Amino acid sequence: KKKKKPKGGGGGASEHSTNSSANIAPLPPSSATTPADVPERQKVSPVPTVREPSPQAPTPSVRPTSPVLAAAPAGSKPLLRVSQVVPPEEIKRQEHEDSRKKELEKVKGGWKEGLFKQTMMEGHKSAISCLFISGSCLLSGGFDGILKQWDLTSGDMVRSLGGHTSAVRGVWADQDIFYSGSEDCLIVLWDAKSGKQHRTINCFTPIRAMAGDASAGLLYTGHSDRSLRAYQIGEEGKDEEVFKLKAAHAAAFTGLQLVPGSQGHLLITTDEAGECVLWDLGDGSHMVPSPIWRCTHANEEIARTACWLPLDRTSAQSGAEGTLMVGYDPSEIQAWTFPNDVDSYEPRNLSVEGAGFPDEEMRACLAICHDEKLMVSASTQPDGAGNLVVRLLATEEILYTVAPEDMEAAASMAVKDKYVVFGGLDGWITLLEALEPSKVKGQELARVIKPTPPKPKTVPKPPAKKAAAKNSSVKGGGGGKDGKEVQKQKEPGVAGEKLSAGDAKYVGIAIGVALMAVFVAKVVANFVFQ
């Protein structure tokens, strides 16, 4: 049948377009219905054929004219109204939570829940100045000038080596050789099996920090005269330094840490003036390092230790792309994130530009562990007790705090694999071993304190209005004047309750009578005495 021409010149709504909430778009005319097939009187304003969109054909995005949600293809999420748009703060919070859950899934074993077995070892006669972990072997150096070797699996001491006359400031191990650097200006090489000395290197300057690079065959030392030096390792090495960089710092060294070659050939040094320097070692050969960044903090005097978190953890690039975290003594940790353009690196000073980790506890030692997912730091409470603070690097939030029993303030710390070792100011060594959840049964674990989540903000409710008194008086009685209803009054004299107008009136009269009686009594007394 022929279609009737719509009134008003065509283009009107047909019976197929009554559902305004559907996502409808006009389709091109098919070959079966062409203007040639339509009578001449209908060619003036043809009516387009309106059909439901085919599920195979792409549907153009059309804004719905109705406040009802637009229909969406099967299997997809429904479109949102304008009023249902998620605010940016909520999106940011959700992204933070998703990142946190994703990173927590990567944390395995006892590190996730803080399942640590504690072992206390009586180490030195005075404070422990340095620690180093090599496999199941632990080396400790103290201010008493003694180097000790420990077995981490049993917690027993293997041997004690006394070849220094002053405080041991640095220890390191490579294969079957132990290295110790002291303030007596000597570097001593020890045989790991027999405990005998291989050779001694005289630096003629007190050593304050030391770290070794086995791949380059170098031993780096930081001294009290602010110089940075390197020596060859091994029994056949030379006693002369490979290089000597004078005035590398503004003050005496306090720490020296070598970044693994998989994260770029970098060296981190700290000093007593609060400065931290990041050095580029190039290709790891015997070349003089060049400073990349010099970081200072105006409010801190001593930079104790530092660690490096690369931006790309899968590639070994020579240069600095990542975050440098510095632990200051005694108050805080500062973090500096450096740009990505390696070619434009030039030494420059930073002053109070880092993102701080505010804490009320003291900070002295920190390290990155567990495949660069966690950062641990040694803290000291006001009462002198020591704690281990574990943070998730992805969000920089505290996961938990480990409070070992009888642990004093930590002067040094070493972290590797499942072991965390603290060297206390009292000479004791605290060993924490992360246990698998299946091996926790029957073990005495260190106490773990988890942070309390912040309480949600509650909007105070407005005070409830006093309900009107209902039939509290007798009709037409003496409950009030003019027949009005009067609310039943509470007994006067109770704390925190207000008196009614009638009670206040009687109280006022009573006070007046009492004052009048006192006045009359005074007059009578004066008359009698006279």
PDB file of C-alpha atoms in Angstrom, residues 50-259:
ATOM      1  CA  VAL A  50      13.434   4.258  10.952  1.00  0.00           C
ATOM      2  CA  ARG A  51      14.625   0.897  12.195  1.00  0.00           C
ATOM      3  CA  GLU A  52      16.265  -0.477  15.275  1.00  0.00           C
ATOM      4  CA  PRO A  53      20.079  -0.617  14.792  1.00  0.00           C
ATOM      5  CA  SER A  54      21.477  -3.999  13.885  1.00  0.00           C
ATOM      6  CA  PRO A  55      23.787  -5.505  16.534  1.00  0.00           C
ATOM      7  CA  GLN A  56      26.433  -6.090  13.856  1.00  0.00           C
ATOM      8  CA  ALA A  57      26.462  -2.529  12.518  1.00  0.00           C
ATOM      9  CA  PRO A  58      28.256   0.176  14.557  1.00  0.00           C
ATOM     10  CA  THR A  59      25.815   2.549  16.217  1.00  0.00           C
ATOM     11  CA  PRO A  60      26.764   6.246  16.215  1.00  0.00           C
ATOM     12  CA  SER A  61      26.792   7.981  19.568  1.00  0.00           C
ATOM     13  CA  VAL A  62      23.564   9.898  19.979  1.00  0.00           C
ATOM     14  CA  ARG A  63      22.740  11.897  23.085  1.00  0.00           C
ATOM     15  CA  PRO A  64      19.441  10.685  24.557  1.00  0.00           C
ATOM     16  CA  THR A  65      16.704  13.277  24.727  1.00  0.00           C
ATOM     17  CA  SER A  66      15.183  11.671  27.789  1.00  0.00           C
ATOM     18  CA  PRO A  67      16.636  11.714  31.319  1.00  0.00           C
ATOM     19  CA  VAL A  68      16.387   7.925  31.260  1.00  0.00           C
ATOM     20  CA  LEU A  69      19.709   6.158  30.661  1.00  0.00           C
ATOM     21  CA  ALA A  70      20.486   5.489  27.025  1.00  0.00           C
ATOM     22  CA  ALA A  71      20.391   1.908  25.879  1.00  0.00           C
ATOM     23  CA  ALA A  72      23.832   0.356  25.510  1.00  0.00           C
ATOM     24  CA  PRO A  73      24.963  -2.636  23.445  1.00  0.00           C
ATOM     25  CA  ALA A  74      24.820  -6.022  25.114  1.00  0.00           C
ATOM     26  CA  GLY A  75      27.783  -6.790  27.367  1.00  0.00           C
ATOM     27  CA  SER A  76      28.851  -3.149  27.861  1.00  0.00           C
ATOM     28  CA  LYS A  77      28.398  -0.828  30.830  1.00  0.00           C
ATOM     29  CA  PRO A  78      25.368   1.474  30.786  1.00  0.00           C
ATOM     30  CA  LEU A  79      25.945   5.108  29.936  1.00  0.00           C
ATOM     31  CA  LEU A  80      25.943   7.545  32.847  1.00  0.00           C
ATOM     32  CA  ARG A  81      23.956  10.678  33.281  1.00  0.00           C
ATOM     33  CA  VAL A  82      25.730  14.004  33.577  1.00  0.00           C
ATOM     34  CA  SER A  83      24.905  14.058  37.273  1.00  0.00           C
ATOM     35  CA  GLN A  84      26.565  10.663  37.721  1.00  0.00           C
ATOM     36  CA  VAL A  85      30.038  11.746  36.560  1.00  0.00           C
ATOM     37  CA  VAL A  86      32.701  10.602  39.067  1.00  0.00           C
ATOM     38  CA  PRO A  87      34.610  13.545  40.631  1.00  0.00           C
ATOM     39  CA  PRO A  88      38.391  13.741  40.051  1.00  0.00           C
ATOM     40  CA  GLU A  89      39.110  13.176  43.753  1.00  0.00           C
ATOM     41  CA  GLU A  90      37.231   9.885  43.689  1.00  0.00           C
ATOM     42  CA  ILE A  91      39.037   8.788  40.524  1.00  0.00           C
ATOM     43  CA  LYS A  92      42.409   9.604  42.087  1.00  0.00           C
ATOM     44  CA  ARG A  93      41.524   7.747  45.264  1.00  0.00           C
ATOM     45  CA  GLN A  94      40.383   4.702  43.282  1.00  0.00           C
ATOM     46  CA  GLU A  95      43.598   4.702  41.220  1.00  0.00           C
ATOM     47  CA  HIS A  96      45.626   4.882  44.443  1.00  0.00           C
ATOM     48  CA  GLU A  97      43.704   1.959  45.916  1.00  0.00           C
ATOM     49  CA  ASP A  98      44.087  -0.116  42.736  1.00  0.00           C
ATOM     50  CA  SER A  99      47.833   0.530  42.679  1.00  0.00           C
ATOM     51  CA  ARG A 100      48.085  -0.412  46.341  1.00  0.00           C
ATOM     52  CA  LYS A 101      46.258  -3.718  45.858  1.00  0.00           C
ATOM     53  CA  LYS A 102      48.319  -4.544  42.772  1.00  0.00           C
ATOM     54  CA  GLU A 103      51.611  -3.957  44.592  1.00  0.00           C
ATOM     55  CA  LEU A 104      50.486  -5.814  47.714  1.00  0.00           C
ATOM     56  CA  GLU A 105      49.770  -8.895  45.618  1.00  0.00           C
ATOM     57  CA  LYS A 106      53.450  -8.933  44.629  1.00  0.00           C
ATOM     58  CA  VAL A 107      54.634  -8.945  48.253  1.00  0.00           C
ATOM     59  CA  LYS A 108      55.110 -12.565  49.237  1.00  0.00           C
ATOM     60  CA  GLY A 109      55.880 -14.586  52.333  1.00  0.00           C
ATOM     61  CA  GLY A 110      56.195 -13.093  55.783  1.00  0.00           C
ATOM     62  CA  TRP A 111      56.894  -9.626  54.400  1.00  0.00           C
ATOM     63  CA  LYS A 112      53.233  -9.098  53.589  1.00  0.00           C
ATOM     64  CA  GLU A 113      51.829  -9.619  57.096  1.00  0.00           C
ATOM     65  CA  GLY A 114      54.986  -8.999  59.121  1.00  0.00           C
ATOM     66  CA  LEU A 115      55.721 -12.578  60.199  1.00  0.00           C
ATOM     67  CA  PHE A 116      59.241 -12.289  61.642  1.00  0.00           C
ATOM     68  CA  LYS A 117      61.152 -14.651  63.868  1.00  0.00           C
ATOM     69  CA  GLN A 118      63.374 -12.783  66.324  1.00  0.00           C
ATOM     70  CA  THR A 119      66.851 -13.799  67.511  1.00  0.00           C
ATOM     71  CA  MET A 120      69.000 -11.742  69.902  1.00  0.00           C
ATOM     72  CA  MET A 121      72.804 -12.084  69.695  1.00  0.00           C
ATOM     73  CA  GLU A 122      75.276 -10.517  72.110  1.00  0.00           C
ATOM     74  CA  GLY A 123      77.701  -8.942  69.712  1.00  0.00           C
ATOM     75  CA  HIS A 124      80.189  -6.262  70.802  1.00  0.00           C
ATOM     76  CA  LYS A 125      81.247  -4.387  73.918  1.00  0.00           C
ATOM     77  CA  SER A 126      80.103  -1.078  72.453  1.00  0.00           C
ATOM     78  CA  ALA A 127      77.867   0.196  69.660  1.00  0.00           C
ATOM     79  CA  ILE A 128      77.802  -1.708  66.360  1.00  0.00           C
ATOM     80  CA  SER A 129      78.908   0.600  63.565  1.00  0.00           C
ATOM     81  CA  CYS A 130      78.497  -1.553  60.412  1.00  0.00           C
ATOM     82  CA  LEU A 131      76.865  -4.775  59.150  1.00  0.00           C
ATOM     83  CA  PHE A 132      77.022  -6.814  55.938  1.00  0.00           C
ATOM     84  CA  ILE A 133      75.145  -9.959  54.811  1.00  0.00           C
ATOM     85  CA  SER A 134      76.747 -12.428  52.374  1.00  0.00           C
ATOM     86  CA  GLY A 135      74.597 -15.524  51.848  1.00  0.00           C
ATOM     87  CA  SER A 136      74.073 -17.103  55.267  1.00  0.00           C
ATOM     88  CA  CYS A 137      77.061 -15.233  56.708  1.00  0.00           C
ATOM     89  CA  LEU A 138      76.819 -11.992  58.701  1.00  0.00           C
ATOM     90  CA  LEU A 139      79.732  -9.645  59.337  1.00  0.00           C
ATOM     91  CA  SER A 140      79.600  -7.043  62.105  1.00  0.00           C
ATOM     92  CA  GLY A 141      82.050  -4.317  63.045  1.00  0.00           C
ATOM     93  CA  GLY A 142      81.944  -2.306  66.230  1.00  0.00           C
ATOM     94  CA  PHE A 143      83.465   0.714  67.907  1.00  0.00           C
ATOM     95  CA  ASP A 144      85.509  -1.740  69.956  1.00  0.00           C
ATOM     96  CA  GLY A 145      87.671  -2.436  66.862  1.00  0.00           C
ATOM     97  CA  ILE A 146      86.475  -6.062  66.519  1.00  0.00           C
ATOM     98  CA  LEU A 147      85.216  -7.824  63.384  1.00  0.00           C
ATOM     99  CA  LYS A 148      82.884 -10.775  64.009  1.00  0.00           C
ATOM    100  CA  GLN A 149      81.456 -13.471  61.742  1.00  0.00           C
ATOM    101  CA  TRP A 150      77.997 -14.976  62.406  1.00  0.00           C
ATOM    102  CA  ASP A 151      75.867 -17.810  61.049  1.00  0.00           C
ATOM    103  CA  LEU A 152      72.399 -16.468  60.205  1.00  0.00           C
ATOM    104  CA  THR A 153      70.695 -19.864  60.155  1.00  0.00           C
ATOM    105  CA  SER A 154      71.608 -20.652  63.767  1.00  0.00           C
ATOM    106  CA  GLY A 155      72.460 -17.227  65.177  1.00  0.00           C
ATOM    107  CA  ASP A 156      75.814 -18.458  66.479  1.00  0.00           C
ATOM    108  CA  MET A 157      79.111 -16.582  66.266  1.00  0.00           C
ATOM    109  CA  VAL A 158      81.680 -18.285  64.029  1.00  0.00           C
ATOM    110  CA  ARG A 159      84.795 -16.291  64.930  1.00  0.00           C
ATOM    111  CA  SER A 160      86.017 -12.959  66.269  1.00  0.00           C
ATOM    112  CA  LEU A 161      88.812 -11.093  64.442  1.00  0.00           C
ATOM    113  CA  GLY A 162      90.752  -8.379  66.221  1.00  0.00           C
ATOM    114  CA  GLY A 163      93.104  -6.713  63.761  1.00  0.00           C
ATOM    115  CA  HIS A 164      92.178  -3.039  64.288  1.00  0.00           C
ATOM    116  CA  THR A 165      93.060  -0.527  66.976  1.00  0.00           C
ATOM    117  CA  SER A 166      90.084   1.775  66.402  1.00  0.00           C
ATOM    118  CA  ALA A 167      86.427   1.621  65.395  1.00  0.00           C
ATOM    119  CA  VAL A 168      85.543  -0.551  62.401  1.00  0.00           C
ATOM    120  CA  ARG A 169      83.554   1.652  60.020  1.00  0.00           C
ATOM    121  CA  GLY A 170      82.976  -0.644  57.042  1.00  0.00           C
ATOM    122  CA  VAL A 171      82.777  -4.382  56.258  1.00  0.00           C
ATOM    123  CA  TRP A 172      82.353  -6.222  52.959  1.00  0.00           C
ATOM    124  CA  ALA A 173      82.735  -9.780  51.633  1.00  0.00           C
ATOM    125  CA  ASP A 174      83.577 -11.230  48.225  1.00  0.00           C
ATOM    126  CA  GLN A 175      83.880 -14.982  47.710  1.00  0.00           C
ATOM    127  CA  ASP A 176      86.391 -16.208  50.326  1.00  0.00           C
ATOM    128  CA  ILE A 177      87.745 -12.813  51.416  1.00  0.00           C
ATOM    129  CA  PHE A 178      86.439 -10.432  54.071  1.00  0.00           C
ATOM    130  CA  TYR A 179      87.271  -6.720  53.997  1.00  0.00           C
ATOM    131  CA  SER A 180      87.244  -4.361  56.980  1.00  0.00           C
ATOM    132  CA  GLY A 181      87.990  -0.633  57.064  1.00  0.00           C
ATOM    133  CA  SER A 182      88.714   1.225  60.283  1.00  0.00           C
ATOM    134  CA  GLU A 183      89.425   4.655  61.697  1.00  0.00           C
ATOM    135  CA  ASP A 184      92.993   3.444  62.253  1.00  0.00           C
ATOM    136  CA  CYS A 185      93.477   4.156  58.481  1.00  0.00           C
ATOM    137  CA  LEU A 186      93.813   0.437  57.617  1.00  0.00           C
ATOM    138  CA  ILE A 187      91.945  -1.862  55.222  1.00  0.00           C
ATOM    139  CA  VAL A 188      92.460  -5.494  56.225  1.00  0.00           C
ATOM    140  CA  LEU A 189      91.796  -8.492  53.934  1.00  0.00           C
ATOM    141  CA  TRP A 190      90.822 -11.666  55.826  1.00  0.00           C
ATOM    142  CA  ASP A 191      90.606 -15.301  54.763  1.00  0.00           C
ATOM    143  CA  ALA A 192      86.982 -16.346  55.252  1.00  0.00           C
ATOM    144  CA  LYS A 193      87.824 -19.970  56.074  1.00  0.00           C
ATOM    145  CA  SER A 194      90.811 -19.608  58.394  1.00  0.00           C
ATOM    146  CA  GLY A 195      90.404 -16.048  59.678  1.00  0.00           C
ATOM    147  CA  LYS A 196      94.018 -15.143  58.818  1.00  0.00           C
ATOM    148  CA  GLN A 197      95.053 -11.825  57.299  1.00  0.00           C
ATOM    149  CA  HIS A 198      95.950 -11.789  53.589  1.00  0.00           C
ATOM    150  CA  ARG A 199      97.236  -8.245  53.354  1.00  0.00           C
ATOM    151  CA  THR A 200      96.780  -4.744  54.760  1.00  0.00           C
ATOM    152  CA  ILE A 201      96.300  -1.435  52.912  1.00  0.00           C
ATOM    153  CA  ASN A 202      97.297   1.786  54.674  1.00  0.00           C
ATOM    154  CA  CYS A 203      95.158   4.728  53.550  1.00  0.00           C
ATOM    155  CA  PHE A 204      96.887   7.232  55.904  1.00  0.00           C
ATOM    156  CA  THR A 205      93.466   8.750  56.594  1.00  0.00           C
ATOM    157  CA  PRO A 206      90.688   7.458  58.878  1.00  0.00           C
ATOM    158  CA  ILE A 207      88.031   5.484  56.998  1.00  0.00           C
ATOM    159  CA  ARG A 208      84.396   6.415  57.640  1.00  0.00           C
ATOM    160  CA  ALA A 209      82.516   4.312  55.039  1.00  0.00           C
ATOM    161  CA  MET A 210      83.233   1.461  52.635  1.00  0.00           C
ATOM    162  CA  ALA A 211      81.519  -0.549  49.865  1.00  0.00           C
ATOM    163  CA  GLY A 212      82.750  -3.006  47.238  1.00  0.00           C
ATOM    164  CA  ASP A 213      81.942  -3.725  43.603  1.00  0.00           C
ATOM    165  CA  ALA A 214      82.870  -7.302  42.677  1.00  0.00           C
ATOM    166  CA  SER A 215      82.070  -6.864  38.960  1.00  0.00           C
ATOM    167  CA  ALA A 216      84.496  -3.926  38.638  1.00  0.00           C
ATOM    168  CA  GLY A 217      87.017  -5.344  41.097  1.00  0.00           C
ATOM    169  CA  LEU A 218      87.053  -2.146  43.173  1.00  0.00           C
ATOM    170  CA  LEU A 219      86.638  -1.240  46.819  1.00  0.00           C
ATOM    171  CA  TYR A 220      85.308   2.299  47.396  1.00  0.00           C
ATOM    172  CA  THR A 221      86.143   4.170  50.617  1.00  0.00           C
ATOM    173  CA  GLY A 222      85.023   7.486  52.093  1.00  0.00           C
ATOM    174  CA  HIS A 223      87.328   9.240  54.542  1.00  0.00           C
ATOM    175  CA  SER A 224      87.313  11.858  57.250  1.00  0.00           C
ATOM    176  CA  ASP A 225      89.303  14.264  55.039  1.00  0.00           C
ATOM    177  CA  ARG A 226      86.296  14.367  52.607  1.00  0.00           C
ATOM    178  CA  SER A 227      88.113  12.332  49.945  1.00  0.00           C
ATOM    179  CA  LEU A 228      86.612   9.494  47.901  1.00  0.00           C
ATOM    180  CA  ARG A 229      88.998   6.694  46.896  1.00  0.00           C
ATOM    181  CA  ALA A 230      89.027   3.272  45.218  1.00  0.00           C
ATOM    182  CA  TYR A 231      91.336   0.268  45.672  1.00  0.00           C
ATOM    183  CA  GLN A 232      91.748  -3.027  43.859  1.00  0.00           C
ATOM    184  CA  ILE A 233      90.282  -6.078  45.557  1.00  0.00           C
ATOM    185  CA  GLY A 234      91.815  -9.554  45.853  1.00  0.00           C
ATOM    186  CA  GLU A 235      95.038 -10.933  47.245  1.00  0.00           C
ATOM    187  CA  GLU A 236      97.119  -9.748  44.292  1.00  0.00           C
ATOM    188  CA  GLY A 237      95.720  -6.220  44.224  1.00  0.00           C
ATOM    189  CA  LYS A 238      97.889  -3.140  44.508  1.00  0.00           C
ATOM    190  CA  ASP A 239      98.079  -1.110  47.701  1.00  0.00           C
ATOM    191  CA  GLU A 240      97.914   2.216  45.824  1.00  0.00           C
ATOM    192  CA  GLU A 241      94.519   3.733  45.192  1.00  0.00           C
ATOM    193  CA  VAL A 242      93.059   3.482  41.699  1.00  0.00           C
ATOM    194  CA  PHE A 243      91.783   7.049  41.982  1.00  0.00           C
ATOM    195  CA  LYS A 244      91.517   9.672  44.688  1.00  0.00           C
ATOM    196  CA  LEU A 245      88.921  12.421  44.475  1.00  0.00           C
ATOM    197  CA  LYS A 246      89.740  15.202  46.937  1.00  0.00           C
ATOM    198  CA  ALA A 247      87.015  17.312  48.548  1.00  0.00           C
ATOM    199  CA  ALA A 248      84.268  15.035  47.275  1.00  0.00           C
ATOM    200  CA  HIS A 249      82.068  16.283  50.116  1.00  0.00           C
ATOM    201  CA  ALA A 250      81.768  19.336  52.297  1.00  0.00           C
ATOM    202  CA  ALA A 251      82.328  17.296  55.472  1.00  0.00           C
ATOM    203  CA  ALA A 252      83.441  13.853  56.640  1.00  0.00           C
ATOM    204  CA  PHE A 253      81.699  10.820  55.153  1.00  0.00           C
ATOM    205  CA  THR A 254      78.926   9.045  57.066  1.00  0.00           C
ATOM    206  CA  GLY A 255      77.759   6.472  54.523  1.00  0.00           C
ATOM    207  CA  LEU A 256      78.572   4.933  51.155  1.00  0.00           C
ATOM    208  CA  GLN A 257      76.344   2.610  49.153  1.00  0.00           C
ATOM    209  CA  LEU A 258      76.818   1.045  45.738  1.00  0.00           C
ATOM    210  CA  VAL A 259      73.787   0.692  43.469  1.00  0.00           C
TER     211      VAL A 259
END
